[in-house]
PDB file of C-alpha atoms in Angstrom:
ATOM      1  CA  ALA J  14      -7.755   9.115  13.139  1.00  0.00           C
ATOM      2  CA  GLN J  15      -4.570   9.142  11.130  1.00  0.00           C
ATOM      3  CA  SER J  16      -4.500  10.625   7.629  1.00  0.00           C
ATOM      4  CA  VAL J  17      -2.052  11.433   4.848  1.00  0.00           C
ATOM      5  CA  THR J  18      -2.169  14.206   2.283  1.00  0.00           C
ATOM      6  CA  GLN J  19      -0.159  14.239  -0.894  1.00  0.00           C
ATOM      7  CA  PRO J  20      -0.946  17.656  -2.378  1.00  0.00           C
ATOM      8  CA  ASP J  21       0.341  16.939  -5.869  1.00  0.00           C
ATOM      9  CA  ILE J  22      -1.574  14.514  -8.066  1.00  0.00           C
ATOM     10  CA  HIS J  23       0.911  14.773 -10.925  1.00  0.00           C
ATOM     11  CA  ILE J  24       4.444  16.115 -11.144  1.00  0.00           C
ATOM     12  CA  THR J  25       6.617  16.370 -14.253  1.00  0.00           C
ATOM     13  CA  VAL J  26      10.375  16.593 -13.858  1.00  0.00           C
ATOM     14  CA  SER J  27      13.099  16.706 -16.473  1.00  0.00           C
ATOM     15  CA  GLU J  28      15.535  13.824 -16.463  1.00  0.00           C
ATOM     16  CA  GLY J  29      18.561  14.784 -14.385  1.00  0.00           C
ATOM     17  CA  ALA J  30      16.689  17.403 -12.377  1.00  0.00           C
ATOM     18  CA  SER J  31      16.038  17.157  -8.665  1.00  0.00           C
ATOM     19  CA  LEU J  32      12.760  15.893  -7.243  1.00  0.00           C
ATOM     20  CA  GLU J  33      10.728  16.574  -4.134  1.00  0.00           C
ATOM     21  CA  LEU J  34       7.389  14.907  -3.465  1.00  0.00           C
ATOM     22  CA  ARG J  35       5.361  16.313  -0.632  1.00  0.00           C
ATOM     23  CA  CYS J  36       3.623  14.386   2.126  1.00  0.00           C
ATOM     24  CA  ASN J  37       1.780  15.759   5.146  1.00  0.00           C
ATOM     25  CA  TYR J  38       0.366  13.531   7.826  1.00  0.00           C
ATOM     26  CA  SER J  39      -2.042  13.865  10.687  1.00  0.00           C
ATOM     27  CA  TYR J  40      -1.466  11.752  13.756  1.00  0.00           C
ATOM     28  CA  GLY J  41      -1.563  12.461  17.461  1.00  0.00           C
ATOM     29  CA  ALA J  42       1.498  10.536  18.597  1.00  0.00           C
ATOM     30  CA  THR J  43       4.800   9.535  17.093  1.00  0.00           C
ATOM     31  CA  PRO J  44       4.063   8.334  13.590  1.00  0.00           C
ATOM     32  CA  TYR J  45       5.690   5.599  11.606  1.00  0.00           C
ATOM     33  CA  LEU J  46       6.139   6.925   8.072  1.00  0.00           C
ATOM     34  CA  PHE J  47       6.741   5.188   4.777  1.00  0.00           C
ATOM     35  CA  TRP J  48       7.202   5.896   1.097  1.00  0.00           C
ATOM     36  CA  TYR J  49       6.234   3.296  -1.495  1.00  0.00           C
ATOM     37  CA  VAL J  50       6.608   3.283  -5.264  1.00  0.00           C
ATOM     38  CA  GLN J  51       4.338   1.568  -7.776  1.00  0.00           C
ATOM     39  CA  SER J  52       5.427   0.956 -11.346  1.00  0.00           C
ATOM     40  CA  PRO J  53       2.672   0.463 -13.925  1.00  0.00           C
ATOM     41  CA  GLY J  54       0.834  -2.823 -13.454  1.00  0.00           C
ATOM     42  CA  GLN J  55       2.824  -3.727 -10.363  1.00  0.00           C
ATOM     43  CA  GLY J  56       2.342  -3.869  -6.634  1.00  0.00           C
ATOM     44  CA  LEU J  57       3.899  -1.372  -4.251  1.00  0.00           C
ATOM     45  CA  GLN J  58       7.566  -1.505  -3.308  1.00  0.00           C
ATOM     46  CA  LEU J  59       8.918  -0.002  -0.099  1.00  0.00           C
ATOM     47  CA  LEU J  60      11.378   2.848  -0.745  1.00  0.00           C
ATOM     48  CA  LEU J  61      12.137   3.877   2.832  1.00  0.00           C
ATOM     49  CA  LYS J  62      10.685   4.158   6.306  1.00  0.00           C
ATOM     50  CA  TYR J  63      11.021   6.306   9.392  1.00  0.00           C
ATOM     51  CA  PHE J  64      10.434   5.010  12.910  1.00  0.00           C
ATOM     52  CA  SER J  65      12.687   7.098  15.136  1.00  0.00           C
ATOM     53  CA  GLY J  66      16.158   8.583  15.386  1.00  0.00           C
ATOM     54  CA  ASP J  67      17.811  10.492  12.564  1.00  0.00           C
ATOM     55  CA  THR J  68      15.147  12.509  10.784  1.00  0.00           C
ATOM     56  CA  LEU J  69      16.835  12.121   7.408  1.00  0.00           C
ATOM     57  CA  VAL J  70      16.401   8.576   6.146  1.00  0.00           C
ATOM     58  CA  GLN J  71      17.994   6.968   3.155  1.00  0.00           C
ATOM     59  CA  GLY J  72      16.185   4.500   0.966  1.00  0.00           C
ATOM     60  CA  ILE J  73      16.670   2.431  -2.120  1.00  0.00           C
ATOM     61  CA  LYS J  74      17.239   3.770  -5.635  1.00  0.00           C
ATOM     62  CA  GLY J  75      18.908   6.932  -4.342  1.00  0.00           C
ATOM     63  CA  PHE J  76      15.840   8.319  -2.569  1.00  0.00           C
ATOM     64  CA  GLU J  77      15.826  10.035   0.801  1.00  0.00           C
ATOM     65  CA  ALA J  78      13.143  11.584   2.980  1.00  0.00           C
ATOM     66  CA  GLU J  79      13.177  14.030   5.855  1.00  0.00           C
ATOM     67  CA  PHE J  80      10.821  13.889   8.828  1.00  0.00           C
ATOM     68  CA  LYS J  81       9.856  17.331  10.123  1.00  0.00           C
ATOM     69  CA  ARG J  82       7.657  17.051  13.175  1.00  0.00           C
ATOM     70  CA  SER J  83       6.958  20.790  13.364  1.00  0.00           C
ATOM     71  CA  GLN J  84       5.526  20.733   9.841  1.00  0.00           C
ATOM     72  CA  SER J  85       3.958  17.245  10.048  1.00  0.00           C
ATOM     73  CA  SER J  86       5.770  16.459   6.838  1.00  0.00           C
ATOM     74  CA  PHE J  87       7.769  13.611   5.369  1.00  0.00           C
ATOM     75  CA  ASN J  88       8.883  14.761   1.928  1.00  0.00           C
ATOM     76  CA  LEU J  89      10.643  12.468  -0.498  1.00  0.00           C
ATOM     77  CA  ARG J  90      13.658  13.719  -2.442  1.00  0.00           C
ATOM     78  CA  LYS J  91      16.074  12.611  -5.098  1.00  0.00           C
ATOM     79  CA  PRO J  92      18.943  14.769  -6.383  1.00  0.00           C
ATOM     80  CA  SER J  93      18.841  13.554  -9.988  1.00  0.00           C
ATOM     81  CA  VAL J  94      15.850  11.835 -11.536  1.00  0.00           C
ATOM     82  CA  HIS J  95      16.192   9.020 -14.055  1.00  0.00           C
ATOM     83  CA  TRP J  96      13.576   8.080 -16.645  1.00  0.00           C
ATOM     84  CA  SER J  97      13.066   4.780 -14.799  1.00  0.00           C
ATOM     85  CA  ASP J  98      11.792   6.718 -11.766  1.00  0.00           C
ATOM     86  CA  ALA J  99       8.525   7.461 -13.582  1.00  0.00           C
ATOM     87  CA  ALA J 100       5.905   5.787 -11.400  1.00  0.00           C
ATOM     88  CA  GLU J 101       3.301   6.519  -8.760  1.00  0.00           C
ATOM     89  CA  TYR J 102       4.518   7.298  -5.272  1.00  0.00           C
ATOM     90  CA  PHE J 103       2.561   6.746  -2.088  1.00  0.00           C
ATOM     91  CA  CYS J 104       3.205   8.099   1.364  1.00  0.00           C
ATOM     92  CA  ALA J 105       1.809   6.134   4.318  1.00  0.00           C
ATOM     93  CA  VAL J 106       1.499   6.583   8.060  1.00  0.00           C
ATOM     94  CA  GLY J 107       1.009   4.072  10.844  1.00  0.00           C
ATOM     95  CA  ALA J 108       0.719   4.130  14.591  1.00  0.00           C
ATOM     96  CA  GLU J 109       3.203   3.022  17.206  1.00  0.00           C
ATOM     97  CA  SER J 110       0.859   0.468  18.748  1.00  0.00           C
ATOM     98  CA  GLY J 111       1.303  -3.185  18.078  1.00  0.00           C
ATOM     99  CA  TYR J 112      -1.609  -3.929  15.775  1.00  0.00           C
ATOM    100  CA  SER J 113      -2.198  -0.854  13.702  1.00  0.00           C
ATOM    101  CA  THR J 114      -2.522  -0.633   9.956  1.00  0.00           C
ATOM    102  CA  LEU J 115      -1.082   1.751   7.420  1.00  0.00           C
ATOM    103  CA  THR J 116      -3.062   4.652   5.994  1.00  0.00           C
ATOM    104  CA  PHE J 117      -1.995   5.673   2.512  1.00  0.00           C
ATOM    105  CA  GLY J 118      -2.138   8.968   0.697  1.00  0.00           C
ATOM    106  CA  LYS J 119      -3.817   9.179  -2.701  1.00  0.00           C
ATOM    107  CA  GLY J 120      -0.501   9.090  -4.508  1.00  0.00           C
ATOM    108  CA  THR J 121       1.578  11.345  -6.731  1.00  0.00           C
ATOM    109  CA  MET J 122       2.218  10.343 -10.316  1.00  0.00           C
ATOM    110  CA  LEU J 123       5.739  11.263 -11.409  1.00  0.00           C
ATOM    111  CA  LEU J 124       6.340  11.870 -15.090  1.00  0.00           C
ATOM    112  CA  VAL J 125       9.914  12.254 -16.345  1.00  0.00           C
ATOM    113  CA  SER J 126      10.514  14.282 -19.484  1.00  0.00           C
ATOM    114  CA  PRO J 127      13.584  13.802 -21.678  1.00  0.00           C
TER     115      PRO J 127
ATOM    116  CA  ASP R  26      13.155 -14.098  -2.970  1.00  0.00           C
ATOM    117  CA  VAL R  27      10.255 -13.499  -0.616  1.00  0.00           C
ATOM    118  CA  LYS R  28       6.915 -13.146  -2.237  1.00  0.00           C
ATOM    119  CA  VAL R  29       3.260 -12.347  -1.993  1.00  0.00           C
ATOM    120  CA  THR R  30       1.467 -14.091  -4.828  1.00  0.00           C
ATOM    121  CA  GLN R  31      -1.993 -13.180  -6.050  1.00  0.00           C
ATOM    122  CA  SER R  32      -3.540 -15.952  -8.085  1.00  0.00           C
ATOM    123  CA  SER R  33      -4.860 -13.846 -10.966  1.00  0.00           C
ATOM    124  CA  ARG R  34      -3.543 -10.692 -12.618  1.00  0.00           C
ATOM    125  CA  TYR R  35      -6.748 -10.030 -14.557  1.00  0.00           C
ATOM    126  CA  LEU R  36     -10.242 -11.266 -13.847  1.00  0.00           C
ATOM    127  CA  VAL R  37     -13.566 -10.582 -15.530  1.00  0.00           C
ATOM    128  CA  LYS R  38     -16.739 -11.589 -13.709  1.00  0.00           C
ATOM    129  CA  ARG R  39     -20.444 -11.032 -14.172  1.00  0.00           C
ATOM    130  CA  THR R  40     -22.684  -9.045 -11.864  1.00  0.00           C
ATOM    131  CA  GLY R  41     -24.034 -11.239  -9.091  1.00  0.00           C
ATOM    132  CA  GLU R  42     -21.278 -13.844  -9.249  1.00  0.00           C
ATOM    133  CA  LYS R  43     -19.421 -14.932  -6.134  1.00  0.00           C
ATOM    134  CA  VAL R  44     -15.760 -14.041  -6.640  1.00  0.00           C
ATOM    135  CA  PHE R  45     -12.718 -15.360  -4.802  1.00  0.00           C
ATOM    136  CA  LEU R  46      -9.393 -13.522  -4.852  1.00  0.00           C
ATOM    137  CA  GLU R  47      -6.544 -15.574  -3.466  1.00  0.00           C
ATOM    138  CA  CYS R  48      -3.325 -14.389  -1.865  1.00  0.00           C
ATOM    139  CA  VAL R  49      -0.429 -16.525  -0.650  1.00  0.00           C
ATOM    140  CA  GLN R  50       2.750 -15.390   1.122  1.00  0.00           C
ATOM    141  CA  ASP R  51       5.885 -17.447   1.750  1.00  0.00           C
ATOM    142  CA  MET R  52       7.465 -15.268   4.444  1.00  0.00           C
ATOM    143  CA  ASP R  53       5.709 -16.734   7.482  1.00  0.00           C
ATOM    144  CA  HIS R  54       4.177 -13.307   8.152  1.00  0.00           C
ATOM    145  CA  GLU R  55       1.500 -13.038  10.794  1.00  0.00           C
ATOM    146  CA  ASN R  56      -0.311 -10.066   9.266  1.00  0.00           C
ATOM    147  CA  MET R  57      -2.131  -9.992   5.949  1.00  0.00           C
ATOM    148  CA  PHE R  58      -4.155  -7.233   4.309  1.00  0.00           C
ATOM    149  CA  TRP R  59      -6.491  -6.584   1.412  1.00  0.00           C
ATOM    150  CA  TYR R  60      -6.651  -3.128  -0.191  1.00  0.00           C
ATOM    151  CA  ARG R  61      -8.457  -1.828  -3.226  1.00  0.00           C
ATOM    152  CA  GLN R  62      -6.886   0.843  -5.371  1.00  0.00           C
ATOM    153  CA  ASP R  63      -8.875   3.273  -7.490  1.00  0.00           C
ATOM    154  CA  PRO R  64      -7.675   6.304  -9.467  1.00  0.00           C
ATOM    155  CA  GLY R  65      -7.753   9.434  -7.353  1.00  0.00           C
ATOM    156  CA  LEU R  66      -8.656   7.507  -4.200  1.00  0.00           C
ATOM    157  CA  GLY R  67      -5.375   5.782  -3.429  1.00  0.00           C
ATOM    158  CA  LEU R  68      -5.370   2.573  -1.414  1.00  0.00           C
ATOM    159  CA  ARG R  69      -8.279   1.805   0.871  1.00  0.00           C
ATOM    160  CA  LEU R  70      -8.181  -0.998   3.405  1.00  0.00           C
ATOM    161  CA  ILE R  71     -10.911  -3.629   3.061  1.00  0.00           C
ATOM    162  CA  TYR R  72      -9.997  -6.273   5.637  1.00  0.00           C
ATOM    163  CA  PHE R  73      -6.961  -7.461   7.521  1.00  0.00           C
ATOM    164  CA  SER R  74      -5.931 -10.412   9.621  1.00  0.00           C
ATOM    165  CA  TYR R  75      -3.397 -10.792  12.437  1.00  0.00           C
ATOM    166  CA  ASP R  76      -3.680 -14.530  12.823  1.00  0.00           C
ATOM    167  CA  VAL R  77      -5.249 -17.649  11.422  1.00  0.00           C
ATOM    168  CA  LYS R  78      -9.049 -17.543  11.543  1.00  0.00           C
ATOM    169  CA  MET R  79      -8.893 -13.951  12.743  1.00  0.00           C
ATOM    170  CA  LYS R  80     -10.192 -10.986  10.738  1.00  0.00           C
ATOM    171  CA  GLU R  81     -10.799  -7.304  11.254  1.00  0.00           C
ATOM    172  CA  LYS R  82     -12.778  -4.849   9.148  1.00  0.00           C
ATOM    173  CA  GLY R  83     -10.932  -2.050   7.460  1.00  0.00           C
ATOM    174  CA  ASP R  84     -12.342   1.188   6.109  1.00  0.00           C
ATOM    175  CA  ILE R  85     -14.548  -0.227   3.335  1.00  0.00           C
ATOM    176  CA  PRO R  86     -15.647  -3.801   4.220  1.00  0.00           C
ATOM    177  CA  GLU R  87     -19.175  -3.593   2.811  1.00  0.00           C
ATOM    178  CA  GLY R  88     -19.785  -6.175   0.103  1.00  0.00           C
ATOM    179  CA  TYR R  89     -16.679  -8.171   1.002  1.00  0.00           C
ATOM    180  CA  SER R  90     -15.697 -10.980   3.324  1.00  0.00           C
ATOM    181  CA  VAL R  91     -12.418 -12.771   3.974  1.00  0.00           C
ATOM    182  CA  SER R  92     -11.102 -16.141   5.002  1.00  0.00           C
ATOM    183  CA  ARG R  93      -7.826 -17.127   6.622  1.00  0.00           C
ATOM    184  CA  GLU R  94      -7.730 -20.855   7.295  1.00  0.00           C
ATOM    185  CA  LYS R  95      -3.957 -21.125   6.992  1.00  0.00           C
ATOM    186  CA  LYS R  96      -1.247 -18.671   7.968  1.00  0.00           C
ATOM    187  CA  GLU R  97       0.069 -18.271   4.447  1.00  0.00           C
ATOM    188  CA  ARG R  98      -3.248 -17.777   2.653  1.00  0.00           C
ATOM    189  CA  PHE R  99      -5.716 -14.888   2.844  1.00  0.00           C
ATOM    190  CA  SER R 100      -8.754 -14.913   0.570  1.00  0.00           C
ATOM    191  CA  LEU R 101     -11.005 -12.001  -0.336  1.00  0.00           C
ATOM    192  CA  ILE R 102     -14.586 -12.896  -1.231  1.00  0.00           C
ATOM    193  CA  LEU R 103     -17.073 -10.782  -3.116  1.00  0.00           C
ATOM    194  CA  GLU R 104     -20.356 -12.390  -2.137  1.00  0.00           C
ATOM    195  CA  SER R 105     -22.327 -10.924  -5.069  1.00  0.00           C
ATOM    196  CA  ALA R 106     -20.127  -8.921  -7.402  1.00  0.00           C
ATOM    197  CA  SER R 107     -21.319  -5.522  -8.521  1.00  0.00           C
ATOM    198  CA  THR R 108     -19.956  -3.107 -11.112  1.00  0.00           C
ATOM    199  CA  ASN R 109     -18.792  -0.679  -8.416  1.00  0.00           C
ATOM    200  CA  GLN R 110     -16.375  -3.370  -7.255  1.00  0.00           C
ATOM    201  CA  THR R 111     -14.427  -3.081 -10.489  1.00  0.00           C
ATOM    202  CA  SER R 112     -11.000  -2.159  -9.201  1.00  0.00           C
ATOM    203  CA  MET R 113      -7.392  -3.161  -8.615  1.00  0.00           C
ATOM    204  CA  TYR R 114      -7.083  -5.364  -5.534  1.00  0.00           C
ATOM    205  CA  LEU R 115      -3.794  -5.514  -3.673  1.00  0.00           C
ATOM    206  CA  CYS R 116      -2.808  -8.049  -1.056  1.00  0.00           C
ATOM    207  CA  ALA R 117       0.003  -7.374   1.414  1.00  0.00           C
ATOM    208  CA  SER R 118       1.657  -9.080   4.336  1.00  0.00           C
ATOM    209  CA  SER R 119       3.901  -7.950   7.165  1.00  0.00           C
ATOM    210  CA  PRO R 120       5.637  -9.444  10.182  1.00  0.00           C
ATOM    211  CA  VAL R 121       4.780  -8.669  13.766  1.00  0.00           C
ATOM    212  CA  GLY R 122       7.307  -6.427  15.402  1.00  0.00           C
ATOM    213  CA  THR R 123       8.175  -2.774  15.305  1.00  0.00           C
ATOM    214  CA  GLY R 124       4.565  -2.123  16.034  1.00  0.00           C
ATOM    215  CA  GLY R 125       3.534  -4.595  13.371  1.00  0.00           C
ATOM    216  CA  LEU R 126       4.953  -2.218  10.807  1.00  0.00           C
ATOM    217  CA  GLY R 127       8.069  -3.994   9.668  1.00  0.00           C
ATOM    218  CA  GLY R 128       7.020  -2.862   6.256  1.00  0.00           C
ATOM    219  CA  TYR R 129       4.416  -4.342   4.013  1.00  0.00           C
ATOM    220  CA  THR R 130       5.257  -6.652   1.120  1.00  0.00           C
ATOM    221  CA  PHE R 131       2.710  -6.321  -1.653  1.00  0.00           C
ATOM    222  CA  GLY R 132       1.538  -8.691  -4.319  1.00  0.00           C
ATOM    223  CA  SER R 133       1.351  -7.553  -7.945  1.00  0.00           C
ATOM    224  CA  GLY R 134      -2.379  -6.993  -7.756  1.00  0.00           C
ATOM    225  CA  THR R 135      -5.516  -8.399  -9.368  1.00  0.00           C
ATOM    226  CA  ARG R 136      -7.397  -6.151 -11.738  1.00  0.00           C
ATOM    227  CA  LEU R 137     -11.024  -7.176 -11.443  1.00  0.00           C
ATOM    228  CA  THR R 138     -13.652  -6.088 -13.933  1.00  0.00           C
ATOM    229  CA  VAL R 139     -17.301  -6.773 -13.148  1.00  0.00           C
ATOM    230  CA  VAL R 140     -19.598  -6.592 -16.173  1.00  0.00           C
TER     231      VAL R 140
END
């Protein structure tokens, strides 16, 4: 069965500092990997996704993520955090087959300090 | 702008009531999903559907049922609401293709409180 681990429940970053959110997945074949963001009281918005090809993927809002098969990781990064980035971030994994569903991690809450 | 619309943002129901949560998407997506979200537990899949009148159980289907009579509408039903069903409920849809994972579009959620 597929699974996702986000080791950090909360992270606090100063505005303007760099950010890395960790995600480790467990899946036997080639995974499809996603990062979503959820602002307070809202649904989830897709930031970026990885299916194949270049292991460094660019997303919206200046985010990027790198797929590392050897480490079973898909960490999310941003070079300079803005106060508006404060939100909860979810990593998700899905299978290559036609009718699979996504499995989500438990989320990482990002707090941005002035 | 494409949308997934959940009929209620906040709902308060009494224990034992039958509760309907409605979700409508305007993107002609084949796939629709219901998740519940609880602090510290992330998103857990309740039910999903790949076609009209078709449904599949997710990880936590107990106490829930679903209905999909039309492609655009996917309803979650709590047959007899209980306090442990107090949660945020999120509906999502996605197209078929790329393994069915073209990316989910989520609704804004319904925060249900059962008293």
